[in-house]
């Protein structure tokens, strides 16, 4: 009996393709981890990016009403907005911002429009983490899949190293054999394991939420996606496109102040503005709760309709409403954010060192890959460098820069340079120095309030 074995060249190409796919997934996982760690300070970055926007600890309901009416007046002659959002001042971001489909503006404490919201870099950073800047549903799903991958790697890493907990504080000296790096990788993985499991699980759930909703809608709701989301967030209401005046949102805010004085209000959402079907949702947050808040519903006259029941509804609904805060550390104020940042940096380092360990093992077996190592250096040090340079460019050249193209184009240029032109070890040194300079310049611009 004869066997037919594939040619050695075919095997080599298959192994190369396998390695390339693994490196691509590792690079995307690293970028998601890095951007997510920085996005913990999304509110703080907004204040740094636009330091002269008006700030206030709270705002009067009548001022909010005036601001909404002023923004809606600017919408005349444009297609009707589907939603209008009011970000109310909170501790981390004490600003009032009104957003529609076509504009986003700050208002001052009197309700007067104070200028455009200009936070292009902060929004770019958040979108990089949410969807890798890929538009549509695919980006969210891809990031969700990366969350599943991170969860799998964490659990399989623990299973593959039965001594990992017993050796939790054992660190061998740094050496050429790579044992020191492997020890740091394993130790950080153990120390941060609860955090990694929570982040990867919630990230996977957030990223694949729409895909899961489509599956639930197809099997349990006869394809009615609105019914799926209504089961968690409450119904949208029946549309009625006949023209109508601006709603009385001040009355709704007054009702919340009178009946829920302990709630910290964060958002007002106006659905189908300036139509007879418009209605209002107000989000009120809870102390010492992970749920992002409760939706309180009002009609256009400001009369209460009811609430969604997120905060005290079925356990599954409360869990779904807790994913976002648990994932981003939006609870407990600045101390929790600092803890998330430190743990997130450790997770980012784990993502980086895993590939370095793999490359080191290949080199010890005589399979040198200087170009792959240079390319990985380009990812590890080039991604934060381009983020820092993009921030500098945004602060110096304005809010309308194509930051997505700058980041991905810049990173691609660094990768090409590393692959074809960099000597072994050279690209990492150059990028580290450039990163220090870029971070220093960005910090100087931020401190100067530029």
PDB file of N, CA and C in Angstrom, residues 213-303:
ATOM      1  N   UNK A 213     -28.042  38.666  18.332  1.00  0.00           N
ATOM      2  CA  UNK A 213     -29.413  39.176  18.215  1.00  0.00           C
ATOM      3  C   UNK A 213     -30.068  38.706  16.920  1.00  0.00           C
ATOM      4  N   UNK A 214     -29.288  38.679  15.833  1.00  0.00           N
ATOM      5  CA  UNK A 214     -29.844  38.192  14.569  1.00  0.00           C
ATOM      6  C   UNK A 214     -30.246  36.724  14.695  1.00  0.00           C
ATOM      7  N   UNK A 215     -29.409  35.936  15.368  1.00  0.00           N
ATOM      8  CA  UNK A 215     -29.743  34.529  15.557  1.00  0.00           C
ATOM      9  C   UNK A 215     -30.990  34.352  16.407  1.00  0.00           C
ATOM     10  N   UNK A 216     -31.093  35.133  17.490  1.00  0.00           N
ATOM     11  CA  UNK A 216     -32.269  35.052  18.352  1.00  0.00           C
ATOM     12  C   UNK A 216     -33.512  35.513  17.590  1.00  0.00           C
ATOM     13  N   UNK A 217     -33.355  36.593  16.816  1.00  0.00           N
ATOM     14  CA  UNK A 217     -34.489  37.102  16.056  1.00  0.00           C
ATOM     15  C   UNK A 217     -34.993  36.108  15.031  1.00  0.00           C
ATOM     16  N   UNK A 218     -34.053  35.418  14.385  1.00  0.00           N
ATOM     17  CA  UNK A 218     -34.445  34.455  13.347  1.00  0.00           C
ATOM     18  C   UNK A 218     -35.130  33.231  13.937  1.00  0.00           C
ATOM     19  N   UNK A 219     -34.704  32.810  15.132  1.00  0.00           N
ATOM     20  CA  UNK A 219     -35.237  31.573  15.702  1.00  0.00           C
ATOM     21  C   UNK A 219     -36.411  31.792  16.648  1.00  0.00           C
ATOM     22  N   UNK A 220     -36.425  32.940  17.346  1.00  0.00           N
ATOM     23  CA  UNK A 220     -37.450  33.125  18.370  1.00  0.00           C
ATOM     24  C   UNK A 220     -38.417  34.260  18.149  1.00  0.00           C
ATOM     25  N   UNK A 221     -38.104  35.175  17.189  1.00  0.00           N
ATOM     26  CA  UNK A 221     -38.963  36.340  16.989  1.00  0.00           C
ATOM     27  C   UNK A 221     -39.379  36.512  15.532  1.00  0.00           C
ATOM     28  N   UNK A 222     -39.252  35.452  14.751  1.00  0.00           N
ATOM     29  CA  UNK A 222     -39.668  35.476  13.338  1.00  0.00           C
ATOM     30  C   UNK A 222     -39.004  36.602  12.563  1.00  0.00           C
ATOM     31  N   UNK A 223     -37.739  36.857  12.888  1.00  0.00           N
ATOM     32  CA  UNK A 223     -36.979  37.872  12.176  1.00  0.00           C
ATOM     33  C   UNK A 223     -37.223  39.296  12.629  1.00  0.00           C
ATOM     34  N   UNK A 224     -38.000  39.520  13.655  1.00  0.00           N
ATOM     35  CA  UNK A 224     -38.322  40.859  14.136  1.00  0.00           C
ATOM     36  C   UNK A 224     -37.208  41.332  15.081  1.00  0.00           C
ATOM     37  N   UNK A 225     -36.215  42.056  14.521  1.00  0.00           N
ATOM     38  CA  UNK A 225     -35.070  42.489  15.320  1.00  0.00           C
ATOM     39  C   UNK A 225     -35.476  43.538  16.357  1.00  0.00           C
ATOM     40  N   UNK A 226     -36.451  44.360  16.023  1.00  0.00           N
ATOM     41  CA  UNK A 226     -36.899  45.377  16.979  1.00  0.00           C
ATOM     42  C   UNK A 226     -37.451  44.716  18.242  1.00  0.00           C
ATOM     43  N   UNK A 227     -38.116  43.599  18.084  1.00  0.00           N
ATOM     44  CA  UNK A 227     -38.656  42.883  19.241  1.00  0.00           C
ATOM     45  C   UNK A 227     -37.539  42.303  20.098  1.00  0.00           C
ATOM     46  N   UNK A 228     -36.449  41.872  19.457  1.00  0.00           N
ATOM     47  CA  UNK A 228     -35.316  41.332  20.209  1.00  0.00           C
ATOM     48  C   UNK A 228     -34.727  42.405  21.115  1.00  0.00           C
ATOM     49  N   UNK A 229     -34.446  43.574  20.534  1.00  0.00           N
ATOM     50  CA  UNK A 229     -33.847  44.645  21.328  1.00  0.00           C
ATOM     51  C   UNK A 229     -34.838  45.221  22.344  1.00  0.00           C
ATOM     52  N   UNK A 230     -36.113  45.199  22.006  1.00  0.00           N
ATOM     53  CA  UNK A 230     -37.127  45.701  22.935  1.00  0.00           C
ATOM     54  C   UNK A 230     -37.189  44.849  24.196  1.00  0.00           C
ATOM     55  N   UNK A 231     -36.857  43.561  24.075  1.00  0.00           N
ATOM     56  CA  UNK A 231     -36.890  42.678  25.243  1.00  0.00           C
ATOM     57  C   UNK A 231     -35.816  43.041  26.256  1.00  0.00           C
ATOM     58  N   UNK A 232     -34.796  43.783  25.823  1.00  0.00           N
ATOM     59  CA  UNK A 232     -33.716  44.194  26.728  1.00  0.00           C
ATOM     60  C   UNK A 232     -33.822  45.667  27.074  1.00  0.00           C
ATOM     61  N   UNK A 233     -33.990  46.522  26.043  1.00  0.00           N
ATOM     62  CA  UNK A 233     -33.915  47.963  26.245  1.00  0.00           C
ATOM     63  C   UNK A 233     -35.267  48.669  26.218  1.00  0.00           C
ATOM     64  N   UNK A 234     -36.341  47.924  26.011  1.00  0.00           N
ATOM     65  CA  UNK A 234     -37.649  48.546  25.928  1.00  0.00           C
ATOM     66  C   UNK A 234     -38.010  48.864  24.490  1.00  0.00           C
ATOM     67  N   UNK A 235     -39.303  49.024  24.191  1.00  0.00           N
ATOM     68  CA  UNK A 235     -39.754  49.250  22.811  1.00  0.00           C
ATOM     69  C   UNK A 235     -39.399  50.639  22.315  1.00  0.00           C
ATOM     70  N   UNK A 236     -39.238  50.761  20.995  1.00  0.00           N
ATOM     71  CA  UNK A 236     -38.932  52.043  20.357  1.00  0.00           C
ATOM     72  C   UNK A 236     -40.153  52.952  20.259  1.00  0.00           C
ATOM     73  N   UNK A 237     -41.330  52.404  20.179  1.00  0.00           N
ATOM     74  CA  UNK A 237     -42.518  53.218  19.957  1.00  0.00           C
ATOM     75  C   UNK A 237     -42.906  53.216  18.498  1.00  0.00           C
ATOM     76  N   UNK A 238     -44.184  53.559  18.225  1.00  0.00           N
ATOM     77  CA  UNK A 238     -44.687  53.540  16.852  1.00  0.00           C
ATOM     78  C   UNK A 238     -44.308  54.835  16.137  1.00  0.00           C
ATOM     79  N   UNK A 239     -43.700  54.732  14.948  1.00  0.00           N
ATOM     80  CA  UNK A 239     -43.331  55.939  14.211  1.00  0.00           C
ATOM     81  C   UNK A 239     -44.552  56.655  13.646  1.00  0.00           C
ATOM     82  N   UNK A 240     -44.479  57.977  13.632  1.00  0.00           N
ATOM     83  CA  UNK A 240     -45.512  58.818  13.025  1.00  0.00           C
ATOM     84  C   UNK A 240     -44.784  60.033  12.471  1.00  0.00           C
ATOM     85  N   UNK A 241     -44.662  60.111  11.147  1.00  0.00           N
ATOM     86  CA  UNK A 241     -43.787  61.103  10.521  1.00  0.00           C
ATOM     87  C   UNK A 241     -44.427  62.473  10.340  1.00  0.00           C
ATOM     88  N   UNK A 242     -45.644  62.669  10.807  1.00  0.00           N
ATOM     89  CA  UNK A 242     -46.244  64.003  10.697  1.00  0.00           C
ATOM     90  C   UNK A 242     -45.428  65.008  11.508  1.00  0.00           C
ATOM     91  N   UNK A 243     -45.323  66.232  10.993  1.00  0.00           N
ATOM     92  CA  UNK A 243     -44.508  67.256  11.648  1.00  0.00           C
ATOM     93  C   UNK A 243     -45.086  67.630  13.006  1.00  0.00           C
ATOM     94  N   UNK A 244     -44.192  67.955  13.941  1.00  0.00           N
ATOM     95  CA  UNK A 244     -44.596  68.337  15.296  1.00  0.00           C
ATOM     96  C   UNK A 244     -43.554  69.282  15.866  1.00  0.00           C
ATOM     97  N   UNK A 245     -43.912  70.089  16.857  1.00  0.00           N
ATOM     98  CA  UNK A 245     -42.935  70.997  17.473  1.00  0.00           C
ATOM     99  C   UNK A 245     -41.942  70.242  18.347  1.00  0.00           C
ATOM    100  N   UNK A 246     -40.927  70.943  18.817  1.00  0.00           N
ATOM    101  CA  UNK A 246     -39.923  70.332  19.693  1.00  0.00           C
ATOM    102  C   UNK A 246     -40.582  69.817  20.968  1.00  0.00           C
ATOM    103  N   UNK A 247     -40.156  68.691  21.477  1.00  0.00           N
ATOM    104  CA  UNK A 247     -40.775  68.113  22.674  1.00  0.00           C
ATOM    105  C   UNK A 247     -40.380  68.874  23.932  1.00  0.00           C
ATOM    106  N   UNK A 248     -41.118  68.643  24.988  1.00  0.00           N
ATOM    107  CA  UNK A 248     -40.862  69.299  26.270  1.00  0.00           C
ATOM    108  C   UNK A 248     -39.946  68.404  27.109  1.00  0.00           C
ATOM    109  N   UNK A 249     -38.678  68.493  26.812  1.00  0.00           N
ATOM    110  CA  UNK A 249     -37.711  67.658  27.521  1.00  0.00           C
ATOM    111  C   UNK A 249     -37.439  68.213  28.915  1.00  0.00           C
ATOM    112  N   UNK A 250     -37.580  69.505  29.091  1.00  0.00           N
ATOM    113  CA  UNK A 250     -37.391  70.098  30.424  1.00  0.00           C
ATOM    114  C   UNK A 250     -38.364  69.493  31.430  1.00  0.00           C
ATOM    115  N   UNK A 251     -39.598  69.240  30.989  1.00  0.00           N
ATOM    116  CA  UNK A 251     -40.586  68.652  31.895  1.00  0.00           C
ATOM    117  C   UNK A 251     -40.167  67.237  32.309  1.00  0.00           C
ATOM    118  N   UNK A 252     -39.602  66.485  31.369  1.00  0.00           N
ATOM    119  CA  UNK A 252     -39.134  65.136  31.689  1.00  0.00           C
ATOM    120  C   UNK A 252     -37.977  65.180  32.684  1.00  0.00           C
ATOM    121  N   UNK A 253     -37.064  66.120  32.495  1.00  0.00           N
ATOM    122  CA  UNK A 253     -35.936  66.254  33.425  1.00  0.00           C
ATOM    123  C   UNK A 253     -36.416  66.716  34.804  1.00  0.00           C
ATOM    124  N   UNK A 254     -37.395  67.608  34.825  1.00  0.00           N
ATOM    125  CA  UNK A 254     -37.960  68.035  36.119  1.00  0.00           C
ATOM    126  C   UNK A 254     -38.619  66.851  36.830  1.00  0.00           C
ATOM    127  N   UNK A 255     -39.300  65.999  36.082  1.00  0.00           N
ATOM    128  CA  UNK A 255     -39.934  64.829  36.683  1.00  0.00           C
ATOM    129  C   UNK A 255     -38.872  63.920  37.311  1.00  0.00           C
ATOM    130  N   UNK A 256     -37.765  63.722  36.605  1.00  0.00           N
ATOM    131  CA  UNK A 256     -36.702  62.874  37.139  1.00  0.00           C
ATOM    132  C   UNK A 256     -36.120  63.465  38.420  1.00  0.00           C
ATOM    133  N   UNK A 257     -35.924  64.783  38.445  1.00  0.00           N
ATOM    134  CA  UNK A 257     -35.375  65.418  39.643  1.00  0.00           C
ATOM    135  C   UNK A 257     -36.317  65.279  40.827  1.00  0.00           C
ATOM    136  N   UNK A 258     -37.618  65.345  40.565  1.00  0.00           N
ATOM    137  CA  UNK A 258     -38.598  65.276  41.648  1.00  0.00           C
ATOM    138  C   UNK A 258     -38.822  63.856  42.144  1.00  0.00           C
ATOM    139  N   UNK A 259     -38.817  62.873  41.248  1.00  0.00           N
ATOM    140  CA  UNK A 259     -39.180  61.508  41.624  1.00  0.00           C
ATOM    141  C   UNK A 259     -37.981  60.573  41.789  1.00  0.00           C
ATOM    142  N   UNK A 260     -36.841  60.919  41.214  1.00  0.00           N
ATOM    143  CA  UNK A 260     -35.639  60.089  41.340  1.00  0.00           C
ATOM    144  C   UNK A 260     -34.440  60.975  41.685  1.00  0.00           C
ATOM    145  N   UNK A 261     -34.470  61.634  42.823  1.00  0.00           N
ATOM    146  CA  UNK A 261     -33.392  62.572  43.156  1.00  0.00           C
ATOM    147  C   UNK A 261     -32.034  61.896  43.325  1.00  0.00           C
ATOM    148  N   UNK A 262     -32.009  60.609  43.586  1.00  0.00           N
ATOM    149  CA  UNK A 262     -30.737  59.912  43.772  1.00  0.00           C
ATOM    150  C   UNK A 262     -30.090  59.450  42.483  1.00  0.00           C
ATOM    151  N   UNK A 263     -30.775  59.592  41.356  1.00  0.00           N
ATOM    152  CA  UNK A 263     -30.222  59.152  40.085  1.00  0.00           C
ATOM    153  C   UNK A 263     -29.303  60.231  39.500  1.00  0.00           C
ATOM    154  N   UNK A 264     -28.184  59.770  38.961  1.00  0.00           N
ATOM    155  CA  UNK A 264     -27.309  60.664  38.211  1.00  0.00           C
ATOM    156  C   UNK A 264     -27.673  60.504  36.739  1.00  0.00           C
ATOM    157  N   UNK A 265     -28.227  61.556  36.132  1.00  0.00           N
ATOM    158  CA  UNK A 265     -28.673  61.470  34.744  1.00  0.00           C
ATOM    159  C   UNK A 265     -27.484  61.658  33.814  1.00  0.00           C
ATOM    160  N   UNK A 266     -27.382  60.790  32.820  1.00  0.00           N
ATOM    161  CA  UNK A 266     -26.228  60.826  31.919  1.00  0.00           C
ATOM    162  C   UNK A 266     -26.592  61.159  30.481  1.00  0.00           C
ATOM    163  N   UNK A 267     -27.697  60.624  29.988  1.00  0.00           N
ATOM    164  CA  UNK A 267     -28.056  60.839  28.583  1.00  0.00           C
ATOM    165  C   UNK A 267     -29.550  61.090  28.443  1.00  0.00           C
ATOM    166  N   UNK A 268     -29.870  61.946  27.479  1.00  0.00           N
ATOM    167  CA  UNK A 268     -31.235  62.110  27.002  1.00  0.00           C
ATOM    168  C   UNK A 268     -31.228  61.716  25.530  1.00  0.00           C
ATOM    169  N   UNK A 269     -32.126  60.818  25.137  1.00  0.00           N
ATOM    170  CA  UNK A 269     -32.249  60.424  23.736  1.00  0.00           C
ATOM    171  C   UNK A 269     -33.637  60.798  23.241  1.00  0.00           C
ATOM    172  N   UNK A 270     -33.673  61.578  22.178  1.00  0.00           N
ATOM    173  CA  UNK A 270     -34.922  61.957  21.534  1.00  0.00           C
ATOM    174  C   UNK A 270     -35.057  61.151  20.258  1.00  0.00           C
ATOM    175  N   UNK A 271     -36.047  60.281  20.207  1.00  0.00           N
ATOM    176  CA  UNK A 271     -36.290  59.437  19.040  1.00  0.00           C
ATOM    177  C   UNK A 271     -37.208  60.157  18.054  1.00  0.00           C
ATOM    178  N   UNK A 272     -36.842  60.117  16.778  1.00  0.00           N
ATOM    179  CA  UNK A 272     -37.651  60.709  15.696  1.00  0.00           C
ATOM    180  C   UNK A 272     -38.023  62.160  15.990  1.00  0.00           C
ATOM    181  N   UNK A 273     -37.047  63.034  16.203  1.00  0.00           N
ATOM    182  CA  UNK A 273     -37.338  64.423  16.580  1.00  0.00           C
ATOM    183  C   UNK A 273     -38.168  65.161  15.538  1.00  0.00           C
ATOM    184  N   UNK A 274     -39.012  66.054  16.043  1.00  0.00           N
ATOM    185  CA  UNK A 274     -39.872  66.927  15.249  1.00  0.00           C
ATOM    186  C   UNK A 274     -40.917  66.150  14.443  1.00  0.00           C
ATOM    187  N   UNK A 275     -41.277  64.956  14.921  1.00  0.00           N
ATOM    188  CA  UNK A 275     -42.375  64.214  14.318  1.00  0.00           C
ATOM    189  C   UNK A 275     -43.411  63.906  15.395  1.00  0.00           C
ATOM    190  N   UNK A 276     -44.622  63.560  14.957  1.00  0.00           N
ATOM    191  CA  UNK A 276     -45.680  63.249  15.923  1.00  0.00           C
ATOM    192  C   UNK A 276     -45.380  61.976  16.715  1.00  0.00           C
ATOM    193  N   UNK A 277     -44.459  61.148  16.222  1.00  0.00           N
ATOM    194  CA  UNK A 277     -44.103  59.920  16.930  1.00  0.00           C
ATOM    195  C   UNK A 277     -42.907  60.058  17.844  1.00  0.00           C
ATOM    196  N   UNK A 278     -42.413  61.276  18.048  1.00  0.00           N
ATOM    197  CA  UNK A 278     -41.211  61.446  18.859  1.00  0.00           C
ATOM    198  C   UNK A 278     -41.469  61.091  20.328  1.00  0.00           C
ATOM    199  N   UNK A 279     -40.461  60.536  20.962  1.00  0.00           N
ATOM    200  CA  UNK A 279     -40.542  60.242  22.382  1.00  0.00           C
ATOM    201  C   UNK A 279     -39.144  60.324  22.975  1.00  0.00           C
ATOM    202  N   UNK A 280     -39.065  60.347  24.284  1.00  0.00           N
ATOM    203  CA  UNK A 280     -37.829  60.674  24.986  1.00  0.00           C
ATOM    204  C   UNK A 280     -37.446  59.527  25.914  1.00  0.00           C
ATOM    205  N   UNK A 281     -36.160  59.227  25.947  1.00  0.00           N
ATOM    206  CA  UNK A 281     -35.599  58.305  26.929  1.00  0.00           C
ATOM    207  C   UNK A 281     -34.504  59.021  27.706  1.00  0.00           C
ATOM    208  N   UNK A 282     -34.523  58.865  29.014  1.00  0.00           N
ATOM    209  CA  UNK A 282     -33.501  59.433  29.885  1.00  0.00           C
ATOM    210  C   UNK A 282     -32.818  58.292  30.623  1.00  0.00           C
ATOM    211  N   UNK A 283     -31.492  58.316  30.638  1.00  0.00           N
ATOM    212  CA  UNK A 283     -30.731  57.290  31.335  1.00  0.00           C
ATOM    213  C   UNK A 283     -30.332  57.818  32.707  1.00  0.00           C
ATOM    214  N   UNK A 284     -30.710  57.066  33.739  1.00  0.00           N
ATOM    215  CA  UNK A 284     -30.297  57.387  35.101  1.00  0.00           C
ATOM    216  C   UNK A 284     -29.433  56.275  35.653  1.00  0.00           C
ATOM    217  N   UNK A 285     -28.297  56.632  36.251  1.00  0.00           N
ATOM    218  CA  UNK A 285     -27.354  55.631  36.740  1.00  0.00           C
ATOM    219  C   UNK A 285     -27.568  55.369  38.229  1.00  0.00           C
ATOM    220  N   UNK A 286     -26.990  54.264  38.696  1.00  0.00           N
ATOM    221  CA  UNK A 286     -27.135  53.822  40.076  1.00  0.00           C
ATOM    222  C   UNK A 286     -25.771  53.791  40.760  1.00  0.00           C
ATOM    223  N   UNK A 287     -25.754  54.104  42.040  1.00  0.00           N
ATOM    224  CA  UNK A 287     -24.537  53.964  42.822  1.00  0.00           C
ATOM    225  C   UNK A 287     -24.294  52.481  43.115  1.00  0.00           C
ATOM    226  N   UNK A 288     -23.036  52.076  43.005  1.00  0.00           N
ATOM    227  CA  UNK A 288     -22.609  50.728  43.366  1.00  0.00           C
ATOM    228  C   UNK A 288     -23.367  49.647  42.587  1.00  0.00           C
ATOM    229  N   UNK A 289     -23.660  49.933  41.337  1.00  0.00           N
ATOM    230  CA  UNK A 289     -24.258  48.945  40.446  1.00  0.00           C
ATOM    231  C   UNK A 289     -23.446  48.911  39.157  1.00  0.00           C
ATOM    232  N   UNK A 290     -23.316  47.725  38.551  1.00  0.00           N
ATOM    233  CA  UNK A 290     -22.603  47.602  37.290  1.00  0.00           C
ATOM    234  C   UNK A 290     -23.476  47.941  36.090  1.00  0.00           C
ATOM    235  N   UNK A 291     -24.792  47.838  36.226  1.00  0.00           N
ATOM    236  CA  UNK A 291     -25.649  48.185  35.096  1.00  0.00           C
ATOM    237  C   UNK A 291     -25.396  49.635  34.689  1.00  0.00           C
ATOM    238  N   UNK A 292     -25.404  49.882  33.366  1.00  0.00           N
ATOM    239  CA  UNK A 292     -25.085  51.233  32.901  1.00  0.00           C
ATOM    240  C   UNK A 292     -26.143  52.251  33.291  1.00  0.00           C
ATOM    241  N   UNK A 293     -27.329  51.786  33.688  1.00  0.00           N
ATOM    242  CA  UNK A 293     -28.378  52.705  34.094  1.00  0.00           C
ATOM    243  C   UNK A 293     -29.751  52.121  33.813  1.00  0.00           C
ATOM    244  N   UNK A 294     -30.742  52.959  33.901  1.00  0.00           N
ATOM    245  CA  UNK A 294     -32.122  52.591  33.617  1.00  0.00           C
ATOM    246  C   UNK A 294     -32.684  53.583  32.612  1.00  0.00           C
ATOM    247  N   UNK A 295     -33.450  53.069  31.646  1.00  0.00           N
ATOM    248  CA  UNK A 295     -34.130  53.921  30.677  1.00  0.00           C
ATOM    249  C   UNK A 295     -35.487  54.336  31.243  1.00  0.00           C
ATOM    250  N   UNK A 296     -35.713  55.651  31.339  1.00  0.00           N
ATOM    251  CA  UNK A 296     -37.008  56.201  31.745  1.00  0.00           C
ATOM    252  C   UNK A 296     -37.628  56.848  30.512  1.00  0.00           C
ATOM    253  N   UNK A 297     -38.836  56.434  30.166  1.00  0.00           N
ATOM    254  CA  UNK A 297     -39.469  56.835  28.915  1.00  0.00           C
ATOM    255  C   UNK A 297     -40.540  57.896  29.145  1.00  0.00           C
ATOM    256  N   UNK A 298     -40.582  58.878  28.230  1.00  0.00           N
ATOM    257  CA  UNK A 298     -41.527  59.992  28.303  1.00  0.00           C
ATOM    258  C   UNK A 298     -42.085  60.268  26.916  1.00  0.00           C
ATOM    259  N   UNK A 299     -43.294  60.832  26.879  1.00  0.00           N
ATOM    260  CA  UNK A 299     -43.843  61.251  25.593  1.00  0.00           C
ATOM    261  C   UNK A 299     -43.348  62.655  25.275  1.00  0.00           C
ATOM    262  N   UNK A 300     -43.823  63.198  24.150  1.00  0.00           N
ATOM    263  CA  UNK A 300     -43.327  64.501  23.700  1.00  0.00           C
ATOM    264  C   UNK A 300     -43.697  65.632  24.637  1.00  0.00           C
ATOM    265  N   UNK A 301     -44.744  65.458  25.448  1.00  0.00           N
ATOM    266  CA  UNK A 301     -45.149  66.498  26.393  1.00  0.00           C
ATOM    267  C   UNK A 301     -44.400  66.395  27.722  1.00  0.00           C
ATOM    268  N   UNK A 302     -43.538  65.407  27.843  1.00  0.00           N
ATOM    269  CA  UNK A 302     -42.797  65.239  29.083  1.00  0.00           C
ATOM    270  C   UNK A 302     -43.518  64.397  30.107  1.00  0.00           C
ATOM    271  N   UNK A 303     -44.599  63.727  29.705  1.00  0.00           N
ATOM    272  CA  UNK A 303     -45.337  62.854  30.630  1.00  0.00           C
ATOM    273  C   UNK A 303     -44.673  61.477  30.668  1.00  0.00           C
TER     274      UNK A 303
END
